[in-house]
Structure formats: structure tokens, C-alpha cells
Coordinates of C-alpha atoms in Angstrom, one line a residue:
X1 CA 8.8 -3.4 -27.1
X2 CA 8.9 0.2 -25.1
X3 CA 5.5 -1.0 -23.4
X4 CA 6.6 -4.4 -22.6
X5 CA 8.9 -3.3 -21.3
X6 CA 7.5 -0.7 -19.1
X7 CA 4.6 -2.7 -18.1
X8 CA 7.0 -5.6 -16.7
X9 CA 8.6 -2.7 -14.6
X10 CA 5.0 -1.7 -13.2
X11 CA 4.7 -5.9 -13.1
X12 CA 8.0 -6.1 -10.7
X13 CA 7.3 -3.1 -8.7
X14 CA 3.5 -4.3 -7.8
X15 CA 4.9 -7.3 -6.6
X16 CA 8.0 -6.0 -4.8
X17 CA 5.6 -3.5 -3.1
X18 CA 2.9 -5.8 -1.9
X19 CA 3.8 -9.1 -1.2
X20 CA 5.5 -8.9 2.0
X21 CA 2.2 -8.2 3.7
X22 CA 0.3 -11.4 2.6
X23 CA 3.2 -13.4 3.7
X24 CA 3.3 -11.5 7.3
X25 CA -0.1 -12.3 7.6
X26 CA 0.1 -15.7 6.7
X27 CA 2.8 -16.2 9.4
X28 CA 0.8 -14.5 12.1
X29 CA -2.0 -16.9 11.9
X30 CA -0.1 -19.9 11.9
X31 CA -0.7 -21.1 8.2
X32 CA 1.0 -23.7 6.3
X33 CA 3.0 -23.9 3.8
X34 CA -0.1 -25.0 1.3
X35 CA -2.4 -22.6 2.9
X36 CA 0.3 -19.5 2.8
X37 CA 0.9 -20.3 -0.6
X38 CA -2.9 -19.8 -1.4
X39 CA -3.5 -16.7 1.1
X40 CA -0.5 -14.9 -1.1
X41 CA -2.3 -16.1 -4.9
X42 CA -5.7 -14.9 -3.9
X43 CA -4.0 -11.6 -2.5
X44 CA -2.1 -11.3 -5.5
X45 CA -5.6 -11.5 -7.7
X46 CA -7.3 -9.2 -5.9
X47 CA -5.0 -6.4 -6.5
X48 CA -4.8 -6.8 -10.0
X49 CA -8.4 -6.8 -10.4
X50 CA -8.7 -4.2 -8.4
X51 CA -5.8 -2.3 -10.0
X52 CA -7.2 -2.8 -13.2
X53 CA -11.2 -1.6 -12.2
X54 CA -9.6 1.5 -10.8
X55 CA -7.6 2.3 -13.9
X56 CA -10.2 1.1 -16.3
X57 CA -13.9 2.8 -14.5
X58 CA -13.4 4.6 -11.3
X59 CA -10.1 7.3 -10.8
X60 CA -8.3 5.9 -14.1
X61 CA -5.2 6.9 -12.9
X62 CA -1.9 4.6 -12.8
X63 CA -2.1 4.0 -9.3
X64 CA -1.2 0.1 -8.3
X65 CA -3.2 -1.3 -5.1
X66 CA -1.5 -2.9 -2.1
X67 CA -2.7 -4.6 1.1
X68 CA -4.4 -1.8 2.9
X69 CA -1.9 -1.0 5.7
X70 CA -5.0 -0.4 7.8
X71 CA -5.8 -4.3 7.4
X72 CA -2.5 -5.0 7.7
X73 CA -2.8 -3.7 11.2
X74 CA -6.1 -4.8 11.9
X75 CA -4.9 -8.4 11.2
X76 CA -2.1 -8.2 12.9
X77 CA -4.3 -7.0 15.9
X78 CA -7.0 -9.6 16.2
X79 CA -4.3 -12.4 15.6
X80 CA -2.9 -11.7 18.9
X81 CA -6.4 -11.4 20.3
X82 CA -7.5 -14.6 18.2
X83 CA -7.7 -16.5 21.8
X84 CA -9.1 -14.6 24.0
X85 CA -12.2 -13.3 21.5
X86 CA -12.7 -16.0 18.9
X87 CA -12.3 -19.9 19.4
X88 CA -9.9 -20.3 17.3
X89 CA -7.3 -18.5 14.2
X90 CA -9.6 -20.1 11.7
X91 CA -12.6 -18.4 13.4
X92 CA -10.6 -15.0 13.6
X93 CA -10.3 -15.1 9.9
X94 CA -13.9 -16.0 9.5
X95 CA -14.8 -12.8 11.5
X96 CA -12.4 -11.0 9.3
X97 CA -14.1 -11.7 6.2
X98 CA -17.0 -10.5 7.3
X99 CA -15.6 -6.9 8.1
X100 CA -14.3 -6.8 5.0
X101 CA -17.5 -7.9 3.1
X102 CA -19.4 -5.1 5.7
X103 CA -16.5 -2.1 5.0
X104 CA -17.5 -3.0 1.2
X105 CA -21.1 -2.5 1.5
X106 CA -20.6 0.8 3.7
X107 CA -17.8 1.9 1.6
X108 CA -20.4 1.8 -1.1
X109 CA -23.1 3.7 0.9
X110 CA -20.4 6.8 1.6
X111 CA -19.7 6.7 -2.0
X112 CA -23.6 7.1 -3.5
X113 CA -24.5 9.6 -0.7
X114 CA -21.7 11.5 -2.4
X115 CA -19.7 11.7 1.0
X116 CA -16.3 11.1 -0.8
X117 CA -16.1 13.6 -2.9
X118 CA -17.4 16.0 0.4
X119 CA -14.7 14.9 1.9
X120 CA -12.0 15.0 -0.9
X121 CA -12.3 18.8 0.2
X122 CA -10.5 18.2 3.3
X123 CA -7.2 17.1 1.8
X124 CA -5.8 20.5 0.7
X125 CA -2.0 20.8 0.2
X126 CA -1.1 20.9 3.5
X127 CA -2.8 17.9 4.5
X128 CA -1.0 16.1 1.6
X129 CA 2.2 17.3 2.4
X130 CA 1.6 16.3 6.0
X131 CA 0.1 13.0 5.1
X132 CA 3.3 11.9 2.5
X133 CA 5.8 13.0 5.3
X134 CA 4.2 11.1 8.4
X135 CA 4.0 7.8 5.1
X136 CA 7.6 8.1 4.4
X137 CA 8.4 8.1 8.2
X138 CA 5.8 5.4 9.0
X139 CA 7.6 3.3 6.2
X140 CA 11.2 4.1 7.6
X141 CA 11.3 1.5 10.1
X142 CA 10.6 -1.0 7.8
X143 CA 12.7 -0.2 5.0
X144 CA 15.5 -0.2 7.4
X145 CA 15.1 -3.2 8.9
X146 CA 14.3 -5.1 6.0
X147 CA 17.4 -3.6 4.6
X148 CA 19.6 -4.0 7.2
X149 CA 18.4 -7.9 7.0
X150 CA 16.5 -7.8 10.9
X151 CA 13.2 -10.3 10.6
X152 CA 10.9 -12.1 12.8
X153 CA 13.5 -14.4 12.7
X154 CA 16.8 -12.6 13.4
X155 CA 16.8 -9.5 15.7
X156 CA 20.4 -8.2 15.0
X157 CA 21.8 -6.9 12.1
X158 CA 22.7 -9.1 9.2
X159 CA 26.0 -7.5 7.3
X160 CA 26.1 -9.2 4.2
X161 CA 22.9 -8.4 3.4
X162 CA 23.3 -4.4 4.9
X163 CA 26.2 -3.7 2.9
X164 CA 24.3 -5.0 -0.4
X165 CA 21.1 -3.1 0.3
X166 CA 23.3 -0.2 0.7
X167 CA 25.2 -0.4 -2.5
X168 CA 21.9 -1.6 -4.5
X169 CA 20.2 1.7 -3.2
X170 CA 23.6 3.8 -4.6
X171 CA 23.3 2.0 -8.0
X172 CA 19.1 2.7 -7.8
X173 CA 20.2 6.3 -7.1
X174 CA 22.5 6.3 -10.3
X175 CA 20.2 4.3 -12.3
X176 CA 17.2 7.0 -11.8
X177 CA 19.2 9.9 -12.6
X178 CA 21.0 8.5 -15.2
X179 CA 21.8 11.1 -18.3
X180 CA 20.2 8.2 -20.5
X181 CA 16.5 8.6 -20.7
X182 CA 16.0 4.6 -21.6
X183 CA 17.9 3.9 -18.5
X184 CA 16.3 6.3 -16.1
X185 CA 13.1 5.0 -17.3
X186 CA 14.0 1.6 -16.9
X187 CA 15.9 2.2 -13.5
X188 CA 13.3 0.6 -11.2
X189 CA 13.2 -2.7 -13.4
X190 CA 17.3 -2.9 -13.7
X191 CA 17.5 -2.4 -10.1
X192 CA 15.3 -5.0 -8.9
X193 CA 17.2 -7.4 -11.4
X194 CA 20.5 -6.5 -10.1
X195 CA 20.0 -6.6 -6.8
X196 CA 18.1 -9.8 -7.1
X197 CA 21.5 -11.0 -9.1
X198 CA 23.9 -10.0 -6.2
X199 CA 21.9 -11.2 -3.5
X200 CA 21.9 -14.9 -5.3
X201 CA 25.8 -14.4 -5.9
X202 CA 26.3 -14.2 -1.8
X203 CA 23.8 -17.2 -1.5
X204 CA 21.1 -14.8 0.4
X205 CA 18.5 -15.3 -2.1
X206 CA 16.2 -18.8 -1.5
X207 CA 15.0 -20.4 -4.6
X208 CA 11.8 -20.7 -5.4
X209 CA 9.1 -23.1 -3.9
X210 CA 8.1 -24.7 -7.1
X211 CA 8.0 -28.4 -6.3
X212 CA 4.2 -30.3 -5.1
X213 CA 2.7 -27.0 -6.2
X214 CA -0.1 -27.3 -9.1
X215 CA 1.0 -25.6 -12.3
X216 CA -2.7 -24.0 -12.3
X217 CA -5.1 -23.2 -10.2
X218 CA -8.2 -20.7 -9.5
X219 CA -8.3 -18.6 -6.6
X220 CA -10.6 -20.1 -4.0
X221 CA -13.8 -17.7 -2.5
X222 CA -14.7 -18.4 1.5
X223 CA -11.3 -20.3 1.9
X224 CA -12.0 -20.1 5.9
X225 CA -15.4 -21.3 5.6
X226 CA -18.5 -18.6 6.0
X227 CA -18.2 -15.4 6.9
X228 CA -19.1 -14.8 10.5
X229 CA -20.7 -11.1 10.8
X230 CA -19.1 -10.0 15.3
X231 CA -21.0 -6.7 16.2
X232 CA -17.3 -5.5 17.6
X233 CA -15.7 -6.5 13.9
X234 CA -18.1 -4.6 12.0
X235 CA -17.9 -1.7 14.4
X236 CA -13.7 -1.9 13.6
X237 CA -14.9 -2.4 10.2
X238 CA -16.9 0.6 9.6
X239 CA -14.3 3.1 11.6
X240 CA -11.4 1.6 9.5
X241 CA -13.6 2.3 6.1
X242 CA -13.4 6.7 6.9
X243 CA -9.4 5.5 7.4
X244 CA -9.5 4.0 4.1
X245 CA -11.2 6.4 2.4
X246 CA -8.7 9.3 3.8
X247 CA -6.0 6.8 2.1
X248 CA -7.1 6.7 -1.2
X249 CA -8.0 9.9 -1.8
X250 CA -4.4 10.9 -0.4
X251 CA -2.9 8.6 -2.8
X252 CA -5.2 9.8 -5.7
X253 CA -4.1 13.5 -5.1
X254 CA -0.4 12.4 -4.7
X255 CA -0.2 10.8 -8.1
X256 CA -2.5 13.7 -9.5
X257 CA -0.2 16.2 -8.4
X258 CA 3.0 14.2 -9.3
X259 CA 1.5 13.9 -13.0
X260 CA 0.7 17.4 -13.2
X261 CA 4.0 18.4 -12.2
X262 CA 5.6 16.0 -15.1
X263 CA 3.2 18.4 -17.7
X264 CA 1.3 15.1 -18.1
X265 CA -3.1 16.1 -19.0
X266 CA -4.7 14.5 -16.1
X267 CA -8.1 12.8 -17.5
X268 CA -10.9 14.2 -14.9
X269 CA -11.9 11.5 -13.1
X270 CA -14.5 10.8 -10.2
X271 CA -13.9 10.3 -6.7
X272 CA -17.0 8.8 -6.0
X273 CA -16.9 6.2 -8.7
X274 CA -13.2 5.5 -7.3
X275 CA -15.4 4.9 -4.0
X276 CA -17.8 2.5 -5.6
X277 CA -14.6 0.3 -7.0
X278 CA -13.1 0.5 -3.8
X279 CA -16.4 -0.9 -2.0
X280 CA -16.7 -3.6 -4.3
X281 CA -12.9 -4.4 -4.1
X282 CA -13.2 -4.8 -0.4
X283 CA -15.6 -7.1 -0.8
X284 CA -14.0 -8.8 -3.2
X285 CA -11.3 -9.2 -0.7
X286 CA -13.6 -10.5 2.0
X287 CA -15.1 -12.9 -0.6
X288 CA -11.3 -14.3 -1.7
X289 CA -10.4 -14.6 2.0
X290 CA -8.2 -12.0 1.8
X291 CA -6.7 -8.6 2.8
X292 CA -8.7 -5.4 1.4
X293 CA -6.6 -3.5 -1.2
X294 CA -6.0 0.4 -1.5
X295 CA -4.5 2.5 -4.1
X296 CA -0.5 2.6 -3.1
X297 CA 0.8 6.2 -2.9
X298 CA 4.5 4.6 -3.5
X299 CA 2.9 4.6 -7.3
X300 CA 3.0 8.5 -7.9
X301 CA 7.2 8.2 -6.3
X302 CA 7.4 5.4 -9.2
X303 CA 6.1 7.6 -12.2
X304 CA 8.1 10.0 -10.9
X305 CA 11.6 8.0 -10.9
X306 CA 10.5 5.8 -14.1
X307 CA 8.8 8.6 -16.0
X308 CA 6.0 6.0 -17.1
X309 CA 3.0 8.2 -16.8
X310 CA 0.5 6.6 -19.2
X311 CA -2.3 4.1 -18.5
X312 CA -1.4 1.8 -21.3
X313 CA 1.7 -0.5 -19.7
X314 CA 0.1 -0.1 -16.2
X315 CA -3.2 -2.0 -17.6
X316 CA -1.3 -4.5 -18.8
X317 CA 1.1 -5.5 -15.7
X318 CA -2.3 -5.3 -13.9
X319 CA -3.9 -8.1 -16.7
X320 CA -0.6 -10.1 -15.7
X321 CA -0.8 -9.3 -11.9
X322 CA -4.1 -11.5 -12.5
X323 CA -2.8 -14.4 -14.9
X324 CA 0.4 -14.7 -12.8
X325 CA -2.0 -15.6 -10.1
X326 CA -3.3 -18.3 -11.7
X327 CA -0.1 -19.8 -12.0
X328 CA 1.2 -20.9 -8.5
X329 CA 5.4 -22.0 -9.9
X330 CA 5.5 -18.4 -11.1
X331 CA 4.1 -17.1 -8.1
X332 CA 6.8 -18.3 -6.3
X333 CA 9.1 -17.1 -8.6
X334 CA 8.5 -13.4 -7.6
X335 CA 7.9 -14.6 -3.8
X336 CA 11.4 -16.0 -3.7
X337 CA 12.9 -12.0 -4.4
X338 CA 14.9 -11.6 -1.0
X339 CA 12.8 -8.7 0.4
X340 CA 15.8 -6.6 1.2
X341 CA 15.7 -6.1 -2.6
X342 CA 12.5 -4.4 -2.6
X343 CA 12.8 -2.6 0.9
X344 CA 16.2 -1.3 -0.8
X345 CA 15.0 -0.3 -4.3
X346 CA 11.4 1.4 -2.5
X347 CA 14.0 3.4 -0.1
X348 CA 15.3 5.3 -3.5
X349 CA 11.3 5.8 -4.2
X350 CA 10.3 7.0 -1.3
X351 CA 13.3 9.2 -0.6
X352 CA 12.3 11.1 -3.8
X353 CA 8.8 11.9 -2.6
X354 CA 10.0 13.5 0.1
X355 CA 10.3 16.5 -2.3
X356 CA 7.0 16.5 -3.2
X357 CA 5.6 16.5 0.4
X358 CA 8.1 20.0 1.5
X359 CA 7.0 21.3 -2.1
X360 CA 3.3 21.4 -0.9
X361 CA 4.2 22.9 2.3
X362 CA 6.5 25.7 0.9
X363 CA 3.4 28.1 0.8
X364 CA 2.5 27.3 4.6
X365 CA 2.1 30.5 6.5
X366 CA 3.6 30.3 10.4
X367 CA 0.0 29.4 11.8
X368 CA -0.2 26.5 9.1
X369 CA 3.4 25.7 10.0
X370 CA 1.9 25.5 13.6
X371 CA -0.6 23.2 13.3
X372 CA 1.9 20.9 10.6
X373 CA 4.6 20.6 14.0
X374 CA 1.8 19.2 16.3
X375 CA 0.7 17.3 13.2
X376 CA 3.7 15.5 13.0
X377 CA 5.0 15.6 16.4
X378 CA 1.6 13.9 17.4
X379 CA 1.9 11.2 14.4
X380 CA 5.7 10.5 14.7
X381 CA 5.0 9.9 18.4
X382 CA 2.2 7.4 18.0
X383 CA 4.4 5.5 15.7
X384 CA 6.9 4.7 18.9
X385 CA 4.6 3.4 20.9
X386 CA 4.9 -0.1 21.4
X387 CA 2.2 -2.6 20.7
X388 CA 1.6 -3.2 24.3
X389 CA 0.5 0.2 25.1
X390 CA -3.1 -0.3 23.6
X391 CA -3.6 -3.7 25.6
X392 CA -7.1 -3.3 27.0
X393 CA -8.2 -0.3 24.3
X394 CA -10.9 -0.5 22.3
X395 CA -10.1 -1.7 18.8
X396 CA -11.8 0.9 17.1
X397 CA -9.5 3.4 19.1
X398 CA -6.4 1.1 19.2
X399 CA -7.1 1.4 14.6
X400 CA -6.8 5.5 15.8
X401 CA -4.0 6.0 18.0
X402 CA -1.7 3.0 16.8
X403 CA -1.5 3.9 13.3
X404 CA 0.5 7.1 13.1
X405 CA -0.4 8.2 9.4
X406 CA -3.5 8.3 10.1
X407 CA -3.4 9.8 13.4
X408 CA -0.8 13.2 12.4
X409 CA -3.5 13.7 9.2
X410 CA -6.7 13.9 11.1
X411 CA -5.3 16.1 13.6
X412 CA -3.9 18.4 10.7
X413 CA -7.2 18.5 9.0
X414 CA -8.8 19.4 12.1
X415 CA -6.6 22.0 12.7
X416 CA -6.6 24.0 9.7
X417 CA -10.4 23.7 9.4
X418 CA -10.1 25.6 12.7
X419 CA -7.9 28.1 11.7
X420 CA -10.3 28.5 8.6
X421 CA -13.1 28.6 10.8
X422 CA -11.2 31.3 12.7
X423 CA -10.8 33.2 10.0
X424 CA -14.2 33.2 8.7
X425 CA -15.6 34.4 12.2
X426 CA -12.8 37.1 12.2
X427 CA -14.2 38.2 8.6

């Protein structure tokens, strides 16, 4: 019962935490109702399949995968430049799947060459503290808004829904540092529930989409038609792979370090194998006409809340991740949570890895602490930008300077492998 139990936590937190960017997507390229519907199932299999190689063959850590926030972005990019490049959306997303299919095949290469685990080296504690702050920032915006109830659709805020999202993240608070172990380590399970529950009291929950939707079906490959293979995708495609790679092996040392703080025996694991499952995932993606997953760092704030450390329950909410896709009326189920539940309930996760980032940077000495201000100065920055700043840039630098994270980490890695490099010529 203990397992079931945990693994239908890991079950509502993988959906919580991923499913808003499928639907986002969906939105931006104009899809119906029918074809969103499908875009969200194959994006839900992909991630458990992906979730469950990782955990299973390549880092075998319990680490969920999401969209790739990278993708995301990428997406979001070429949908607004859908016209003026490609013929049409469908087209776009035809391009699309052939970056994805290409990012695969060179996220592959990187990995047998060994490059990963080379570059694994980078990501000291610094850069990891750096990297979780400029994430928790990043994420801010949009767990406010969605909290505070402001959408595409409505641009002011929505108070019903504020004042809930504000007492569900009080009772999340409560819940996680409960005096109760079986209700600490249920917290993030009795949260979603309840604030799920008070949001369909006030009538700001819709209900699910159940009706003309097949009780099963499989997951279509090459929905958009053939990949097309644009020399200016695959150049994006191969630029936002290094991105990628940064990202998981940020997450990776996130949990690691989250799990070693908890006492929990961390099974050694391979970095470059985590690259080979990653390269085949993103093809996967590609071939399901789909966003390419990456492992979610939010996972190592959830083990820490929960307490749920082993593999067990996370392998099997990954196995259900993959069934539940099969089954549209249940997908909609777990579509129809009002997001401000998951922004709100994420919030209380997020907040708490906030500790973890100042703990790696406690030891920083005041030229480290030098190079961490212009860090995040530089990534904060970015992230107030607005879109229409990068209008005739490159897409390959646009993927650079528009995505803060990624932005504030590279320039802190570069800057304390100068400092090292000062200090070795000083030596």
C-alpha cells in the first residue's frame, strides 16, 4: 500500500509538472481540439518511456522527464516565424521533427565520444548553485501568474483563483512539514487533491473532455507527415543539444546531491549512458511528433519534500505515465487539473530548493562570489527581455541570449574556469 501510494504521488506530480507545455504548444500552432488532444497523449508517452529508460539503464536515478524547456522555447520561436520561413504550421512542425530526430543522433555521437562525462566536470558546486537559483527565478514568472490566475486568455489578475492558490500553498507548506511522517511524505499527493477539491467547490475547475474521445488508442509516429531535415533547423538543433546536455547533467547532480544529503547510497551511475538514453529519447520524440524530454530538476525539490527517495514507486508511476497514455478519458482526467493547482503546489517545491542552491554556494570565496553576481545579474537580465528584442537574430543565438538559465550558467562556468586558469598560471 506504502508504494502505491507513493508511486501515484510521483504519478500526479509528473503530470502536474509537464502537461502545461504540450497544451501551450498545441495552442500556438493552432491545433484542434482532436489534434491537441493527441499532441498532449503522445507527449505524455514519451516521458514515461523516457522516465522509465533513464531510471531502468542510463543515470537510474528518480528523476521524472518533462518537455525540454529548451524545445519549449524553440517551438514557441519558429511558431511565430512559421510564415515567414515555412509554408505553413503543419510544415513548421514537419521541420521540427526533423531537429529533434537530428539532436538524437548528435546527442548520441557527444555521448560515445565520451564528451559528456568531459563535460560533467564543468558543473562544480558553484555552477549548480548558480544554475538552481537562475531555474527557480526563470520559473517565478510563471508560477505567479499561473497562480495569480493571468493566461493567454485573461491579462489581469483573477481573485478567486489568487486567494486559493495562496491558501493551497500555506496548507502545502503545513502538509510538508508536518510532525507526521505519513503525512509529510504524502504532502505533495494531499495537496494536489485538495486544491483540486477547492478549486471545483468555487466552480474554477472545468470537467474533463471525455465525450467523442476513443476509450483506447496508440500513440501515432510522423503525425505531421515526414520529417523535413532545414539546414537552419538542424543548425538550432545541434546548438540546442550542448543546451540540453548542460540541463541534464544539472538535474542529475541536483537530485544526486539532494539524495546524498538525505543519507540515501547513491547507485554509481554513467553519464554517458544517461547521454545515449537521452539521444534515443529525442528521437523518440521526433518520431511521436512531439516535444524532446529532459530529466526535470523540480524531481530532486520533490524527494526532498516527499522523502520518497527509492526507485521502486518512481518506476511504477513511470509504467502508468505510459498506460495512462493509452487511455485518452483518463487523459483528460489529469488535463482537466486547473493549472493554478500545480503552479501553486510546485511554488512550495521550488521554494525549498532554494536551500539547496545557497548551501552550494556557502563555500564561495569573494572572487567566486564575483563571478556568481555577473552570473546572475547577466541571466536574470536576459529573462526581462521581451520577445521582440531578438526579432531579426539568428535562432541559434536567439536559443542563447533568450533563455536566461542557460545564459547566467555558461557565463559562470566560463568564469571560474578562468579564475582556475589564473590560478594555475600564478602557480
Amino acid at each position: 500500500m506504502k508504494q502505491l501510494l507513493s508511486s501515484l504521488q510521483w504519478l500526479a506530480f509528473i503530470f502536474s509538472s509537464s502537461i502545461i507545455a504540450p497544451i501551450a504548444v498545441a495552442s500556438l500552432f493552432g491545433l484542434n481540439p482532436i489534434e491537441s488532444a493527441d499532441f498532449i497523449q503522445r507527449a505524455v508517452f514519451v516521458l514515461g518511456v523516457a522516465g522509465l529508460l533513464q531510471v531502468l539503464i542510463g543515470h537510474k536515478l528518480p528523476i521524472n522527464e518533462g518537455p525540454a524547456g529548451l524545445w519549449w522555447g524553440v517551438f514557441a520561436l519558429y511558431a511565430g516565424l512559421s510564415t515567414t520561413l515555412f509554408a505553413s504550421h503543419m510544415e513548421t512542425l514537419q521541420a521540427l521533427q526533423g531537429a529533434l530526430l537530428v539532436s538524437g543522433v548528435f546527442f548520441i555521437l557527444l555521448s560515445s565520444f565520451g564528451f559528456i562525462k568531459k563535460l560533467s566536470a564543468l558543473f562544480t558546486p558553484t555552477v549548480t548553485g548558480v544554475y538552481l537559483l537562475l531555474l527557480v527565478l526563470q520559473l517565478s514568472e510563471s508560477f505567479i501568474k499561473g497562480m495569480l490566475g493571468i493566461n493567454g486568455e485573461r491579462t489581469v489578475i483573477h481573485s478567486q483563483t489568487a486567494i486559493l492558490s495562496v491558501l493551497l500553498v500555506i496548507i502545502t507548506f503545513w502538509l510538508t512539514r508536518h510532525k507526521k511522517t505519513i503525512i509529510k511524505q504524502y504532502a505533495i499527493l494531499l495537496s494536489l487533491l485538495i486544491g483540486w477539491l477547492l478549486f471545483a467547490i468555487f466552480h474554477l475547475a472545468s470537467k474533463p473532455n471525455i465525450q467523442d474521445v476513443k476509450i483506447f488508442s496508440m500513440p501515432e509516429m510522423f503525425a505531421f507527415g515526414k520529417p523535413i531535415f532545414n539546414a537552419g533547423m538542424i543548425i538550432t538543433a545541434i546548438f540546442v543539444t550542448f543546451l540540453l546536455i548542460a540541463n541534464m547533467i544539472a538535474s542529475i547532480r541536483i537530485t544526486e546531491t539532494i539524495l546524498k544529503k538525505m543519507d540515501v547510497k547513491v547507485e554509481e551511475y554513467s553519464l554517458n549512458r544517461s547521454g545515449l538514453i537521452s539521444g534515443f529519447t529525442q528521437m523518440l520524440g521526433g518520431a511521436f511528433s512531439t516535444m524532446g524530454p529532459v530529466p526535470i530538476s523540480g524531481a530532486g525539490g520533490f524527494i526532498a519534500a516527499t522523502g520518497i527517495s527509492k526507485r521502486l514507486p518512481f518506476i511504477i508511476a513511470s509504467i502508468l505515465v505510459i498506460l495512462i497514455s493509452f487511455f485518452p478519458p483518463i487523459m483528460s482526467i489529469f488535463a482537466a487539473m486547473p493549472p493554478a493547482v500545480g503552479y501553486s503546489v510546485s511554488f512550495v517545491i521550488f521554494a525549498g530548493m532554494l536551500s539547496v542552491a545557497l548551501s552550494e554556494l556557502q563555500n564561495s570565496n569573494d572572487r567566486i562570489r564575483t563571478v556568481i553576481g555577473v552570473a546572475l545579474l547577466s541571466g536574470t537580465g536576459v529573462m526581462f527581455l521581451p520577445t521582440e528584442a531578438f526579432a531579426g537574430i539568428h535562432p541559434v543565438v536567439t536559443s542563447l541570449l533568450s533563455n536566461g538559465l542557460i545564459l547566467g550558467t555558461f557565463v559562470c562556468i566560463c568564469g571560474e574556469q578562468f579564475l582556475k586558469y589564473l590560478a594555475r598560471k600564478t602557480n
